[in-house]
Amino acid sequence: KTAKYESGSLEGMVDEQGFTGTYVGDEIVSFALDRAYPLMPFSVKELKGGGPAQSAGVLAGWHLDLSASLSGLSKDKLAGLFKDLTESAKSEEEIQNASVQELVDLAYRNLTEFQRRLNQQLRSMTDVALVFTNSSSSGQVRLLPEAQAAYPEGFTVG
């Protein structure tokens, strides 16, 4: 299952300074990094209160679909997460013009640092659309048949 999260202006919600938007961090307490899921290593570690993600069905443990999130309307805003991510820093223009795959590759080459940026920079953003899924696969999983072979001692294969 996939759920789209959109932070931003929620009618009737106003903070003490008069701001009417919601920050990602108002609902998502933190993101986890789990290297056991190489296709989608970032997931929601903890949620609080209610908000657009939970209204869309997102629960703790759901994976952030970085490719789908970067393919949406928030690519320009999310591109800031990639600024100076590598030693060979890309300019802001190069990041804006980079393909989704190039940005995902950049994040995956710097997993720990990118997780830190999710927990700091992304949580402080508003007016962003993120895509979450409860599977680490971006498509329908097809189970393949299983086979077991036993070779007697001394048998040569090939």
Coordinates of N, CA and C in Angstrom, one line a residue:
K1 N 0.9 -1.2 0.0 CA 0.0 0.0 0.0 C 0.9 1.2 0.0
T2 N 0.5 2.3 -0.7 CA 1.2 3.5 -0.8 C 0.3 4.6 -0.3
A3 N 0.9 5.6 0.4 CA 0.2 6.8 0.8 C 1.0 8.0 0.5
K4 N 0.3 9.0 0.1 CA 0.9 10.3 -0.2 C 0.7 11.3 1.0
Y5 N 1.7 11.9 1.4 CA 1.6 12.8 2.6 C 1.9 14.2 2.0
E6 N 1.0 15.2 2.4 CA 1.2 16.5 2.0 C 1.2 17.4 3.2
S7 N 2.3 18.0 3.6 CA 2.3 19.0 4.7 C 1.9 20.3 4.1
G8 N 1.5 21.2 4.9 CA 1.2 22.5 4.4 C 0.1 23.2 5.2
S9 N -0.7 24.0 4.5 CA -1.7 24.7 5.2 C -2.9 23.8 5.5
L10 N -3.3 23.8 6.8 CA -4.4 23.1 7.2 C -5.4 24.1 7.8
E11 N -6.6 24.1 7.2 CA -7.6 25.1 7.6 C -7.9 25.0 9.1
G12 N -7.8 26.1 9.8 CA -8.2 26.2 11.2 C -7.0 26.0 12.2
M13 N -5.8 25.5 11.6 CA -4.7 25.3 12.5 C -3.8 26.5 12.5
V14 N -3.6 27.2 13.6 CA -2.7 28.4 13.7 C -1.9 28.2 14.9
D15 N -0.6 28.4 14.8 CA 0.3 28.4 16.0 C 0.4 29.7 16.7
E16 N 1.2 29.8 17.7 CA 1.2 31.0 18.6 C 1.8 32.2 17.8
Q17 N 2.5 32.0 16.7 CA 3.0 33.1 15.9 C 2.1 33.5 14.8
G18 N 1.0 32.7 14.6 CA 0.1 33.0 13.6 C 0.3 32.2 12.3
F19 N 1.3 31.3 12.3 CA 1.6 30.5 11.1 C 0.5 29.4 11.0
T20 N 0.0 29.3 9.7 CA -1.1 28.4 9.5 C -0.7 27.0 8.9
G21 N 0.6 26.9 8.6 CA 1.1 25.6 8.0 C 1.5 24.6 9.0
T22 N 1.8 23.4 8.5 CA 2.3 22.3 9.3 C 3.6 21.9 8.8
Y23 N 4.5 21.6 9.8 CA 5.8 21.1 9.4 C 5.8 19.6 9.4
V24 N 6.6 19.0 8.6 CA 6.7 17.5 8.6 C 7.0 17.0 10.0
G25 N 7.8 17.7 10.7 CA 8.2 17.3 12.1 C 7.1 17.5 13.1
D26 N 6.0 18.2 12.8 CA 4.9 18.2 13.7 C 4.2 16.9 13.9
E27 N 4.4 16.0 12.9 CA 3.8 14.7 12.9 C 4.8 13.5 12.9
I28 N 5.9 13.7 12.1 CA 6.9 12.6 12.1 C 8.0 13.0 13.0
V29 N 8.2 12.2 14.1 CA 9.2 12.5 15.1 C 10.6 12.2 14.6
S30 N 10.7 11.1 13.9 CA 12.0 10.7 13.3 C 11.9 9.7 12.2
F31 N 13.0 9.7 11.4 CA 13.2 8.7 10.4 C 14.3 7.7 10.8
A32 N 14.1 6.4 10.4 CA 15.1 5.4 10.8 C 15.8 5.0 9.5
L33 N 17.0 4.5 9.7 CA 17.8 3.9 8.6 C 18.0 2.4 8.8
D34 N 17.5 1.6 7.9 CA 17.6 0.2 8.0 C 18.3 -0.4 6.8
R35 N 19.6 -0.7 6.9 CA 20.3 -1.2 5.7 C 19.9 -2.6 5.3
A36 N 19.0 -3.2 6.0 CA 18.4 -4.5 5.6 C 17.5 -4.4 4.4
Y37 N 17.0 -3.1 4.1 CA 16.1 -2.8 3.0 C 16.8 -1.9 2.0
P38 N 17.7 -2.5 1.2 CA 18.5 -1.7 0.3 C 17.7 -0.9 -0.7
L39 N 16.5 -1.3 -1.1 CA 15.7 -0.5 -2.0 C 15.0 0.7 -1.4
M40 N 14.7 0.6 -0.1 CA 14.1 1.7 0.6 C 14.6 1.7 2.0
P41 N 15.8 2.2 2.3 CA 16.4 2.1 3.6 C 15.8 3.1 4.6
F42 N 15.1 4.1 4.2 CA 14.6 5.1 5.2 C 13.1 4.8 5.5
S43 N 12.8 4.8 6.8 CA 11.4 4.6 7.2 C 11.0 5.5 8.3
V44 N 9.7 5.6 8.6 CA 9.2 6.4 9.7 C 9.5 5.6 11.0
K45 N 10.3 6.2 11.8 CA 10.6 5.6 13.1 C 9.5 5.8 14.2
E46 N 9.0 7.1 14.2 CA 8.0 7.4 15.2 C 7.1 8.5 14.8
L47 N 5.9 8.4 15.1 CA 4.9 9.5 14.7 C 4.3 10.0 16.1
K48 N 3.8 11.2 16.0 CA 3.1 11.8 17.2 C 1.8 12.5 16.7
G49 N 0.9 12.6 17.6 CA -0.3 13.3 17.3 C -1.0 12.8 16.1
G50 N -1.7 13.6 15.4 CA -2.4 13.2 14.2 C -1.8 14.2 13.1
G51 N -2.2 13.9 11.9 CA -1.7 14.7 10.8 C -2.0 14.1 9.5
P52 N -1.5 14.7 8.4 CA -1.8 14.2 7.1 C -1.2 12.8 6.8
A53 N -0.1 12.5 7.3 CA 0.5 11.2 7.1 C -0.4 10.1 7.7
Q54 N -0.7 10.3 8.9 CA -1.6 9.3 9.6 C -3.0 9.2 9.0
S55 N -3.5 10.4 8.6 CA -4.8 10.4 7.9 C -4.7 9.6 6.6
A56 N -3.6 9.6 6.0 CA -3.4 8.8 4.7 C -3.1 7.3 5.0
G57 N -3.0 7.0 6.3 CA -2.8 5.6 6.7 C -1.3 5.2 7.0
V58 N -0.4 6.2 7.0 CA 1.0 5.9 7.3 C 1.1 5.5 8.8
L59 N 1.9 4.5 9.0 CA 2.2 4.1 10.4 C 3.7 4.0 10.6
A60 N 4.2 3.9 11.8 CA 5.6 3.7 12.1 C 6.1 2.5 11.4
G61 N 7.2 2.5 10.8 CA 7.7 1.4 10.0 C 7.5 1.5 8.5
W62 N 6.7 2.4 8.1 CA 6.4 2.6 6.6 C 7.7 3.2 6.0
H63 N 8.0 2.8 4.8 CA 9.2 3.3 4.1 C 8.9 4.6 3.4
L64 N 9.9 5.5 3.4 CA 9.8 6.7 2.6 C 10.2 6.3 1.1
D65 N 9.3 6.5 0.2 CA 9.6 6.2 -1.2 C 10.3 7.4 -1.8
L66 N 11.6 7.5 -1.7 CA 12.4 8.6 -2.1 C 12.2 8.9 -3.6
S67 N 12.2 7.9 -4.4 CA 12.1 8.1 -5.9 C 10.7 8.7 -6.2
A68 N 9.6 8.2 -5.6 CA 8.3 8.7 -5.9 C 8.2 10.1 -5.3
S69 N 8.8 10.4 -4.2 CA 8.7 11.7 -3.6 C 9.4 12.7 -4.4
L70 N 10.6 12.4 -5.0 CA 11.3 13.3 -5.8 C 10.7 13.4 -7.2
S71 N 9.8 12.5 -7.6 CA 9.2 12.6 -8.9 C 8.0 13.5 -8.9
G72 N 7.6 13.9 -7.7 CA 6.4 14.8 -7.5 C 6.7 16.2 -7.6
L73 N 5.7 17.0 -7.1 CA 5.7 18.5 -7.2 C 6.8 19.0 -6.3
S74 N 7.2 18.3 -5.3 CA 8.2 18.8 -4.3 C 9.6 18.6 -4.6
K75 N 10.0 18.2 -5.8 CA 11.4 17.9 -6.2 C 12.2 19.1 -5.9
D76 N 11.8 20.3 -6.3 CA 12.6 21.5 -6.1 C 12.9 21.8 -4.7
K77 N 11.9 21.6 -3.9 CA 12.0 21.8 -2.4 C 12.9 20.8 -1.8
L78 N 12.7 19.5 -2.1 CA 13.4 18.4 -1.6 C 14.9 18.4 -2.0
A79 N 15.2 19.1 -3.1 CA 16.5 19.1 -3.7 C 17.5 19.7 -2.7
G80 N 17.0 20.6 -1.8 CA 17.9 21.2 -0.8 C 18.5 20.2 0.1
L81 N 17.9 19.0 0.3 CA 18.5 17.9 1.1 C 19.8 17.4 0.5
F82 N 20.0 17.6 -0.7 CA 21.2 17.1 -1.4 C 22.4 18.0 -1.5
K83 N 22.1 19.3 -1.1 CA 23.2 20.3 -1.2 C 24.4 19.9 -0.4
D84 N 25.6 19.9 -1.0 CA 26.8 19.6 -0.3 C 26.8 18.2 0.3
L85 N 26.1 17.3 -0.3 CA 26.0 15.9 0.3 C 27.3 15.1 0.1
T86 N 28.1 15.5 -0.9 CA 29.3 14.8 -1.2 C 30.5 15.7 -1.2
E87 N 31.7 15.2 -1.1 CA 32.9 16.0 -1.2 C 33.0 16.8 -2.5
S88 N 32.6 16.1 -3.6 CA 32.5 16.8 -4.9 C 31.1 17.5 -5.0
A89 N 30.9 18.5 -4.1 CA 29.6 19.2 -4.0 C 29.1 19.6 -5.3
K90 N 27.8 19.3 -5.5 CA 27.1 19.8 -6.7 C 26.5 21.2 -6.5
S91 N 26.5 22.0 -7.5 CA 25.9 23.3 -7.3 C 24.4 23.1 -7.2
E92 N 23.7 24.2 -6.8 CA 22.3 24.2 -6.6 C 21.6 23.9 -8.0
E93 N 22.2 24.5 -9.0 CA 21.7 24.3 -10.4 C 21.8 22.9 -10.8
E94 N 23.0 22.2 -10.6 CA 23.2 20.8 -10.9 C 22.2 19.9 -10.2
I95 N 22.0 20.2 -8.9 CA 21.0 19.4 -8.2 C 19.6 19.6 -8.8
Q96 N 19.2 20.8 -9.1 CA 17.9 21.0 -9.7 C 17.7 20.3 -11.0
N97 N 18.8 20.2 -11.8 CA 18.7 19.6 -13.1 C 19.0 18.1 -13.1
A98 N 19.4 17.6 -11.9 CA 19.7 16.1 -11.8 C 18.5 15.3 -11.9
S99 N 18.6 14.1 -12.5 CA 17.5 13.2 -12.6 C 17.2 12.6 -11.2
V100 N 16.0 12.1 -11.1 CA 15.6 11.5 -9.8 C 16.5 10.4 -9.5
Q101 N 16.9 9.5 -10.4 CA 17.9 8.4 -10.1 C 19.2 8.9 -9.6
E102 N 19.7 10.0 -10.2 CA 21.0 10.6 -9.7 C 20.9 11.1 -8.3
L103 N 19.7 11.7 -7.9 CA 19.6 12.1 -6.6 C 19.4 11.0 -5.6
V104 N 18.7 9.9 -6.0 CA 18.5 8.7 -5.1 C 19.9 8.1 -4.9
D105 N 20.7 8.0 -6.0 CA 22.0 7.4 -5.9 C 22.9 8.2 -5.0
L106 N 22.8 9.5 -5.0 CA 23.5 10.4 -4.1 C 23.2 10.1 -2.7
A107 N 21.9 10.0 -2.4 CA 21.4 9.7 -1.0 C 21.9 8.4 -0.6
Y108 N 21.9 7.4 -1.5 CA 22.2 6.0 -1.1 C 23.7 5.8 -0.9
R109 N 24.5 6.7 -1.5 CA 26.0 6.7 -1.3 C 26.4 7.4 0.0
N110 N 25.4 8.0 0.6 CA 25.6 8.8 1.9 C 24.5 8.5 2.8
L111 N 24.2 7.3 3.1 CA 23.0 6.9 3.9 C 22.9 7.6 5.3
T112 N 24.0 7.5 6.0 CA 23.9 8.1 7.4 C 23.7 9.6 7.4
E113 N 24.4 10.3 6.5 CA 24.3 11.7 6.4 C 22.9 12.1 5.9
F114 N 22.4 11.3 4.9 CA 21.1 11.6 4.4 C 20.0 11.4 5.5
Q115 N 20.2 10.4 6.3 CA 19.2 10.1 7.4 C 19.2 11.3 8.3
R116 N 20.4 11.9 8.6 CA 20.5 13.0 9.5 C 19.8 14.2 8.9
R117 N 19.9 14.4 7.6 CA 19.2 15.5 6.9 C 17.7 15.3 6.9
L118 N 17.2 14.0 6.8 CA 15.8 13.8 6.9 C 15.3 14.2 8.3
N119 N 16.0 13.8 9.3 CA 15.6 14.1 10.7 C 15.8 15.5 11.1
Q120 N 16.6 16.3 10.4 CA 16.7 17.7 10.7 C 16.0 18.6 9.6
Q121 N 16.6 18.6 8.4 CA 16.1 19.5 7.4 C 14.7 19.2 6.9
L122 N 14.4 17.9 6.6 CA 13.1 17.5 6.1 C 12.0 17.8 7.2
R123 N 12.3 17.4 8.4 CA 11.3 17.6 9.5 C 11.0 19.1 9.7
S124 N 11.9 20.0 9.2 CA 11.6 21.4 9.4 C 10.9 22.1 8.2
M125 N 10.6 21.2 7.2 CA 10.0 21.7 6.0 C 8.4 21.7 6.1
T126 N 7.8 22.6 5.3 CA 6.4 22.6 5.1 C 6.1 22.7 3.7
D127 N 4.9 22.5 3.3 CA 4.5 22.5 1.9 C 5.3 21.5 1.0
V128 N 5.4 20.3 1.5 CA 6.1 19.3 0.7 C 5.1 18.0 0.6
A129 N 5.3 17.3 -0.5 CA 4.5 16.1 -0.7 C 5.5 14.9 -0.6
L130 N 5.3 14.0 0.2 CA 6.1 12.8 0.4 C 5.3 11.6 0.1
V131 N 5.9 10.5 -0.4 CA 5.2 9.2 -0.7 C 5.8 8.2 0.3
F132 N 4.9 7.4 0.9 CA 5.3 6.4 1.8 C 4.7 5.1 1.4
T133 N 5.3 4.0 1.7 CA 4.8 2.7 1.3 C 5.0 1.7 2.5
N134 N 4.2 0.7 2.6 CA 4.4 -0.3 3.7 C 5.1 -1.5 3.2
S135 N 5.8 -1.4 2.0 CA 6.6 -2.4 1.4 C 7.9 -1.8 1.0
S136 N 9.0 -2.6 1.1 CA 10.2 -2.1 0.6 C 10.4 -2.3 -0.9
S137 N 9.4 -2.8 -1.6 CA 9.4 -2.9 -3.0 C 8.5 -1.9 -3.6
S138 N 9.0 -1.3 -4.7 CA 8.2 -0.2 -5.4 C 7.1 -0.8 -6.3
G139 N 7.1 -2.1 -6.5 CA 6.1 -2.7 -7.3 C 5.5 -4.0 -6.6
Q140 N 4.5 -4.5 -7.3 CA 3.9 -5.8 -6.8 C 5.0 -6.9 -6.7
V141 N 5.1 -7.6 -5.6 CA 6.1 -8.6 -5.5 C 5.5 -9.9 -6.1
R142 N 6.4 -10.6 -6.9 CA 6.0 -11.8 -7.5 C 6.9 -12.9 -6.9
L143 N 6.3 -13.9 -6.3 CA 7.1 -14.9 -5.7 C 7.5 -15.9 -6.8
L144 N 8.8 -16.3 -6.7 CA 9.3 -17.2 -7.7 C 9.3 -18.6 -7.1
P145 N 9.2 -19.6 -8.0 CA 9.2 -21.0 -7.5 C 10.5 -21.3 -6.8
E146 N 10.5 -22.2 -5.9 CA 11.7 -22.6 -5.2 C 12.1 -24.0 -5.5
A147 N 13.4 -24.2 -5.6 CA 13.8 -25.6 -5.9 C 15.0 -25.9 -5.0
Q148 N 15.1 -27.2 -4.7 CA 16.2 -27.6 -3.8 C 16.9 -28.7 -4.6
A149 N 18.2 -28.7 -4.6 CA 19.0 -29.7 -5.3 C 20.0 -30.3 -4.3
A150 N 20.1 -31.6 -4.3 CA 21.1 -32.3 -3.5 C 22.0 -33.1 -4.4
Y151 N 23.3 -32.9 -4.2 CA 24.3 -33.6 -5.0 C 25.1 -34.6 -4.1
P152 N 25.2 -35.8 -4.5 CA 25.9 -36.8 -3.7 C 27.4 -36.5 -3.7
E153 N 28.1 -36.9 -2.7 CA 29.5 -36.7 -2.6 C 30.2 -37.2 -3.8
G154 N 31.2 -36.5 -4.3 CA 31.9 -36.9 -5.5 C 31.3 -36.5 -6.8
F155 N 30.1 -36.0 -6.8 CA 29.4 -35.6 -8.0 C 29.9 -34.2 -8.5
T156 N 30.3 -34.1 -9.7 CA 30.8 -32.8 -10.2 C 29.7 -32.1 -11.0
V157 N 29.5 -30.8 -10.6 CA 28.5 -30.0 -11.3 C 29.2 -29.2 -12.3
G158 N 28.6 -29.1 -13.6 CA 29.2 -28.3 -14.6 C 30.0 -29.0 -15.6

